[in-house]
Amino acid sequence: MAKAIHSMIRVLDEGRSVDFYTRAFGLDVADRLDFETFTLVYMSNAESEFELELTINKGRTEAYDLGDGYGHLAVSVADLDGEHARLSAQGFATGKVVAFNRDGGLLARFFFVTDPDGYKIEVLQRHGRFK
């Protein structure tokens, strides 16, 4: 059986991105691998074994074009409204809280927050399939 272990995104500024993911989601640097032309930073926390891999290409100065194919990362939280208020108070770009219903019942409550490179992260209330 395959086991999902990480997802990779390319970021422009290592320090800015590490700071964002640490303050926004409590992720810490689990490992940092420095190579001649790029650096890999693996971030995680005690909530899950899944890691976020930040790839920093050395010498890159222009922002990445995210195109129209990128979806999003998603995290779940116990207190969606509290997290929305906390992230907004830190000055992060947060969208509105959305209730998504299906067949007359709540499927999900969520909002999106944008990281320094423009990636959207979905923040979901722990509920149903989103644990």
PDB file of C-alpha atoms in Angstrom:
ATOM      1  CA  MET A   1       0.000   0.000   0.000  1.00  0.00           C
ATOM      2  CA  ALA A   2       1.273   3.463  -0.795  1.00  0.00           C
ATOM      3  CA  LYS A   3       1.500   5.966   2.059  1.00  0.00           C
ATOM      4  CA  ALA A   4       1.399   9.722   1.387  1.00  0.00           C
ATOM      5  CA  ILE A   5       4.497  11.269   3.031  1.00  0.00           C
ATOM      6  CA  HIS A   6       4.936  14.807   1.687  1.00  0.00           C
ATOM      7  CA  SER A   7       3.927  17.450  -0.798  1.00  0.00           C
ATOM      8  CA  MET A   8       6.434  19.846  -2.381  1.00  0.00           C
ATOM      9  CA  ILE A   9       6.055  23.496  -3.288  1.00  0.00           C
ATOM     10  CA  ARG A  10       8.670  25.852  -4.723  1.00  0.00           C
ATOM     11  CA  VAL A  11       9.238  28.994  -2.684  1.00  0.00           C
ATOM     12  CA  LEU A  12      11.279  32.101  -3.345  1.00  0.00           C
ATOM     13  CA  ASP A  13      12.438  33.048   0.167  1.00  0.00           C
ATOM     14  CA  GLU A  14      13.221  30.262   2.635  1.00  0.00           C
ATOM     15  CA  GLY A  15      13.081  32.408   5.765  1.00  0.00           C
ATOM     16  CA  ARG A  16       9.799  34.069   4.839  1.00  0.00           C
ATOM     17  CA  SER A  17       8.157  30.729   4.004  1.00  0.00           C
ATOM     18  CA  VAL A  18       9.447  28.915   7.099  1.00  0.00           C
ATOM     19  CA  ASP A  19       8.186  31.806   9.229  1.00  0.00           C
ATOM     20  CA  PHE A  20       4.740  31.663   7.583  1.00  0.00           C
ATOM     21  CA  TYR A  21       4.266  27.895   7.989  1.00  0.00           C
ATOM     22  CA  THR A  22       5.581  27.979  11.549  1.00  0.00           C
ATOM     23  CA  ARG A  23       3.318  30.837  12.652  1.00  0.00           C
ATOM     24  CA  ALA A  24       0.283  29.810  10.604  1.00  0.00           C
ATOM     25  CA  PHE A  25       0.233  26.050  11.181  1.00  0.00           C
ATOM     26  CA  GLY A  26       2.758  25.216  13.889  1.00  0.00           C
ATOM     27  CA  LEU A  27       5.054  23.414  11.462  1.00  0.00           C
ATOM     28  CA  ASP A  28       8.707  23.123  12.432  1.00  0.00           C
ATOM     29  CA  VAL A  29      11.728  22.350  10.294  1.00  0.00           C
ATOM     30  CA  ALA A  30      12.180  18.572  10.510  1.00  0.00           C
ATOM     31  CA  ASP A  31      15.134  18.464   8.125  1.00  0.00           C
ATOM     32  CA  ARG A  32      17.078  20.771   5.837  1.00  0.00           C
ATOM     33  CA  LEU A  33      19.145  19.443   2.936  1.00  0.00           C
ATOM     34  CA  ASP A  34      21.395  21.945   1.206  1.00  0.00           C
ATOM     35  CA  PHE A  35      22.674  21.230  -2.303  1.00  0.00           C
ATOM     36  CA  GLU A  36      24.718  23.290  -4.754  1.00  0.00           C
ATOM     37  CA  THR A  37      21.762  24.668  -6.708  1.00  0.00           C
ATOM     38  CA  PHE A  38      18.805  24.160  -4.375  1.00  0.00           C
ATOM     39  CA  THR A  39      17.774  23.565  -0.760  1.00  0.00           C
ATOM     40  CA  LEU A  40      15.037  21.264   0.530  1.00  0.00           C
ATOM     41  CA  VAL A  41      13.299  22.099   3.802  1.00  0.00           C
ATOM     42  CA  TYR A  42      10.937  19.515   5.303  1.00  0.00           C
ATOM     43  CA  MET A  43       8.356  20.864   7.747  1.00  0.00           C
ATOM     44  CA  SER A  44       6.006  18.943  10.028  1.00  0.00           C
ATOM     45  CA  ASN A  45       4.379  18.846  13.444  1.00  0.00           C
ATOM     46  CA  ALA A  46       3.182  16.255  15.953  1.00  0.00           C
ATOM     47  CA  GLU A  47      -0.343  16.193  14.469  1.00  0.00           C
ATOM     48  CA  SER A  48       0.684  14.154  11.436  1.00  0.00           C
ATOM     49  CA  GLU A  49       3.611  12.303   9.872  1.00  0.00           C
ATOM     50  CA  PHE A  50       2.860  14.086   6.576  1.00  0.00           C
ATOM     51  CA  GLU A  51       5.439  16.740   5.684  1.00  0.00           C
ATOM     52  CA  LEU A  52       5.520  19.860   3.568  1.00  0.00           C
ATOM     53  CA  GLU A  53       8.673  20.065   1.449  1.00  0.00           C
ATOM     54  CA  LEU A  54       9.794  23.570   0.543  1.00  0.00           C
ATOM     55  CA  THR A  55      12.152  23.691  -2.441  1.00  0.00           C
ATOM     56  CA  ILE A  56      14.289  26.804  -2.744  1.00  0.00           C
ATOM     57  CA  ASN A  57      16.122  27.130  -6.067  1.00  0.00           C
ATOM     58  CA  LYS A  58      19.269  29.168  -5.465  1.00  0.00           C
ATOM     59  CA  GLY A  59      19.670  32.279  -7.561  1.00  0.00           C
ATOM     60  CA  ARG A  60      15.975  32.551  -8.379  1.00  0.00           C
ATOM     61  CA  THR A  61      14.739  36.113  -7.985  1.00  0.00           C
ATOM     62  CA  GLU A  62      11.377  36.186  -9.737  1.00  0.00           C
ATOM     63  CA  ALA A  63       8.160  34.795  -8.262  1.00  0.00           C
ATOM     64  CA  TYR A  64       6.910  31.441  -9.529  1.00  0.00           C
ATOM     65  CA  ASP A  65       3.999  31.394 -11.943  1.00  0.00           C
ATOM     66  CA  LEU A  66       1.469  29.175 -10.186  1.00  0.00           C
ATOM     67  CA  GLY A  67      -0.488  28.764 -13.401  1.00  0.00           C
ATOM     68  CA  ASP A  68      -3.991  27.394 -13.457  1.00  0.00           C
ATOM     69  CA  GLY A  69      -3.152  23.808 -12.512  1.00  0.00           C
ATOM     70  CA  TYR A  70      -2.254  24.205  -8.838  1.00  0.00           C
ATOM     71  CA  GLY A  71      -4.949  23.042  -6.427  1.00  0.00           C
ATOM     72  CA  HIS A  72      -4.221  23.557  -2.745  1.00  0.00           C
ATOM     73  CA  LEU A  73      -2.847  22.089   0.443  1.00  0.00           C
ATOM     74  CA  ALA A  74      -5.374  21.412   3.207  1.00  0.00           C
ATOM     75  CA  VAL A  75      -5.104  21.243   6.991  1.00  0.00           C
ATOM     76  CA  SER A  76      -7.774  20.506   9.588  1.00  0.00           C
ATOM     77  CA  VAL A  77      -8.245  22.363  12.873  1.00  0.00           C
ATOM     78  CA  ALA A  78     -10.424  21.901  15.951  1.00  0.00           C
ATOM     79  CA  ASP A  79     -11.559  25.555  16.125  1.00  0.00           C
ATOM     80  CA  LEU A  80     -12.029  27.019  12.651  1.00  0.00           C
ATOM     81  CA  ASP A  81     -13.344  30.400  13.801  1.00  0.00           C
ATOM     82  CA  GLY A  82     -10.520  30.760  16.324  1.00  0.00           C
ATOM     83  CA  GLU A  83      -7.900  29.921  13.695  1.00  0.00           C
ATOM     84  CA  HIS A  84      -9.461  32.354  11.222  1.00  0.00           C
ATOM     85  CA  ALA A  85      -9.294  35.123  13.845  1.00  0.00           C
ATOM     86  CA  ARG A  86      -5.718  34.203  14.843  1.00  0.00           C
ATOM     87  CA  LEU A  87      -4.391  34.130  11.267  1.00  0.00           C
ATOM     88  CA  SER A  88      -6.217  37.335  10.340  1.00  0.00           C
ATOM     89  CA  ALA A  89      -4.809  39.091  13.425  1.00  0.00           C
ATOM     90  CA  GLN A  90      -1.293  38.123  12.300  1.00  0.00           C
ATOM     91  CA  GLY A  91      -1.890  39.930   9.028  1.00  0.00           C
ATOM     92  CA  PHE A  92      -2.130  36.833   6.834  1.00  0.00           C
ATOM     93  CA  ALA A  93      -4.400  37.016   3.777  1.00  0.00           C
ATOM     94  CA  THR A  94      -7.448  35.013   4.815  1.00  0.00           C
ATOM     95  CA  GLY A  95     -10.652  34.465   2.895  1.00  0.00           C
ATOM     96  CA  LYS A  96     -14.102  34.314   4.424  1.00  0.00           C
ATOM     97  CA  VAL A  97     -15.348  31.260   6.323  1.00  0.00           C
ATOM     98  CA  VAL A  98     -17.574  29.169   4.056  1.00  0.00           C
ATOM     99  CA  ALA A  99     -20.129  26.525   5.025  1.00  0.00           C
ATOM    100  CA  PHE A 100     -20.411  23.906   2.281  1.00  0.00           C
ATOM    101  CA  ASN A 101     -23.618  21.865   2.434  1.00  0.00           C
ATOM    102  CA  ARG A 102     -24.645  18.749   0.586  1.00  0.00           C
ATOM    103  CA  ASP A 103     -27.926  16.847   0.677  1.00  0.00           C
ATOM    104  CA  GLY A 104     -29.245  19.124   3.408  1.00  0.00           C
ATOM    105  CA  GLY A 105     -26.304  18.622   5.774  1.00  0.00           C
ATOM    106  CA  LEU A 106     -22.978  20.244   6.508  1.00  0.00           C
ATOM    107  CA  LEU A 107     -20.193  18.711   4.462  1.00  0.00           C
ATOM    108  CA  ALA A 108     -17.466  21.155   5.466  1.00  0.00           C
ATOM    109  CA  ARG A 109     -16.657  24.564   6.958  1.00  0.00           C
ATOM    110  CA  PHE A 110     -13.450  26.140   5.687  1.00  0.00           C
ATOM    111  CA  PHE A 111     -11.494  29.183   4.612  1.00  0.00           C
ATOM    112  CA  PHE A 112      -8.358  29.730   2.568  1.00  0.00           C
ATOM    113  CA  VAL A 113      -5.186  31.517   3.646  1.00  0.00           C
ATOM    114  CA  THR A 114      -2.500  32.573   1.160  1.00  0.00           C
ATOM    115  CA  ASP A 115       1.201  31.985   1.800  1.00  0.00           C
ATOM    116  CA  PRO A 116       3.980  34.433   0.795  1.00  0.00           C
ATOM    117  CA  ASP A 117       4.359  32.804  -2.637  1.00  0.00           C
ATOM    118  CA  GLY A 118       0.642  32.898  -3.453  1.00  0.00           C
ATOM    119  CA  TYR A 119      -0.191  29.283  -2.616  1.00  0.00           C
ATOM    120  CA  LYS A 120      -3.665  28.775  -1.159  1.00  0.00           C
ATOM    121  CA  ILE A 121      -3.997  26.605   1.926  1.00  0.00           C
ATOM    122  CA  GLU A 122      -7.462  25.344   2.826  1.00  0.00           C
ATOM    123  CA  VAL A 123      -8.172  25.341   6.558  1.00  0.00           C
ATOM    124  CA  LEU A 124     -11.024  22.947   7.393  1.00  0.00           C
ATOM    125  CA  GLN A 125     -13.005  22.465  10.573  1.00  0.00           C
ATOM    126  CA  ARG A 126     -12.474  18.885  11.820  1.00  0.00           C
ATOM    127  CA  HIS A 127     -15.764  17.281  10.890  1.00  0.00           C
ATOM    128  CA  GLY A 128     -16.893  14.164   9.043  1.00  0.00           C
ATOM    129  CA  ARG A 129     -14.221  12.987   6.615  1.00  0.00           C
ATOM    130  CA  PHE A 130     -11.961  15.945   7.441  1.00  0.00           C
ATOM    131  CA  LYS A 131     -10.333  14.760  10.674  1.00  0.00           C
TER     132      LYS A 131
END
